[in-house]
């Protein structure tokens, strides 16, 4: 698309195509396909939108009450742009969702315990979106809220940093989903760091995970 996108509460604005510094129409008599875009969803869940998540060729928009998706297969123009709602799954916006392969992992909550959901788009059924709860059998395992999600799709592992205990990293090992309607079980564990070590942030590469 080659547009710079900005999210403000419940609106999405996009710059002129190939010109991220230009946000105004070059002419008032014509609405060009390359002109800037300003859109707002009418869905109730769009009253509070928090962040973008690039996912393959699509652009996901997350809020506490739902998910929205710009289809990367279609060139957006001022005349066809819309903010369609992909799903209505609640999410905890204290941490940013992360893309991993064909999936997006986003934080949820079970009262005083954190959870994680795996959001997938079925490649065989157009516009079908399903989010599988990955920690519904481990309620109470992760007290507090998730502060950071880091994904390592090459190894099939998700790393979580919590706000309640900075000496512990939770790990989720997941298998590729061949059929999202028949998801495979995942495996949870945690790494405990002693000797006063506190994890402030994490960074993942293709074959490494760094802590700071």
mmCIF file of C-alpha atoms in Angstrom, residues 7 9-10 12 39-53 55 58-71 82-89 104 119 121 129:
data_model
loop_
_atom_site.group_PDB
_atom_site.id
_atom_site.type_symbol
_atom_site.label_atom_id
_atom_site.label_comp_id
_atom_site.label_asym_id
_atom_site.label_seq_id
_atom_site.Cartn_x
_atom_site.Cartn_y
_atom_site.Cartn_z
ATOM 1 C CA UNK A 7 -4.474 5.446 14.649
ATOM 2 C CA UNK A 9 -8.871 6.520 19.252
ATOM 3 C CA UNK A 10 -11.525 5.294 16.782
ATOM 4 C CA UNK A 12 -7.527 5.497 11.008
ATOM 5 C CA UNK A 39 -12.007 6.224 7.921
ATOM 6 C CA UNK A 40 -13.986 5.319 11.009
ATOM 7 C CA UNK A 41 -15.851 2.104 11.757
ATOM 8 C CA UNK A 42 -19.487 2.171 12.841
ATOM 9 C CA UNK A 43 -19.045 -0.982 14.968
ATOM 10 C CA UNK A 44 -19.472 -0.484 18.714
ATOM 11 C CA UNK A 45 -16.168 -2.290 19.330
ATOM 12 C CA UNK A 46 -14.355 0.428 17.350
ATOM 13 C CA UNK A 47 -15.064 3.128 19.915
ATOM 14 C CA UNK A 48 -11.624 2.454 21.382
ATOM 15 C CA UNK A 49 -8.826 1.173 19.139
ATOM 16 C CA UNK A 50 -5.327 0.774 20.523
ATOM 17 C CA UNK A 51 -2.708 -0.380 17.999
ATOM 18 C CA UNK A 52 -1.845 -1.854 14.589
ATOM 19 C CA UNK A 53 -0.422 -5.321 14.017
ATOM 20 C CA UNK A 55 0.108 -9.612 9.735
ATOM 21 C CA UNK A 58 -2.867 -7.529 6.070
ATOM 22 C CA UNK A 59 -3.038 -4.798 8.694
ATOM 23 C CA UNK A 60 -4.851 -5.738 11.905
ATOM 24 C CA UNK A 61 -6.267 -3.163 14.305
ATOM 25 C CA UNK A 62 -6.811 -4.235 17.911
ATOM 26 C CA UNK A 63 -9.038 -2.828 20.612
ATOM 27 C CA UNK A 64 -10.248 -4.198 23.956
ATOM 28 C CA UNK A 65 -13.542 -5.333 22.426
ATOM 29 C CA UNK A 66 -12.653 -6.526 18.949
ATOM 30 C CA UNK A 67 -10.317 -6.882 16.003
ATOM 31 C CA UNK A 68 -10.439 -5.170 12.619
ATOM 32 C CA UNK A 69 -8.584 -6.003 9.431
ATOM 33 C CA UNK A 70 -7.483 -4.211 6.274
ATOM 34 C CA UNK A 71 -7.206 -6.792 3.487
ATOM 35 C CA UNK A 82 -13.451 0.685 5.072
ATOM 36 C CA UNK A 83 -12.617 -0.662 8.516
ATOM 37 C CA UNK A 84 -14.322 -4.078 8.612
ATOM 38 C CA UNK A 85 -14.567 -5.898 11.907
ATOM 39 C CA UNK A 86 -12.847 -9.282 11.756
ATOM 40 C CA UNK A 87 -13.879 -10.563 15.197
ATOM 41 C CA UNK A 88 -15.255 -9.499 18.589
ATOM 42 C CA UNK A 89 -12.840 -11.265 20.925
ATOM 43 C CA UNK A 104 -1.570 -13.483 15.856
ATOM 44 C CA UNK A 119 -6.034 -15.569 16.340
ATOM 45 C CA UNK A 121 -7.583 -16.563 9.527
ATOM 46 C CA UNK A 129 -11.599 -15.576 11.949
#
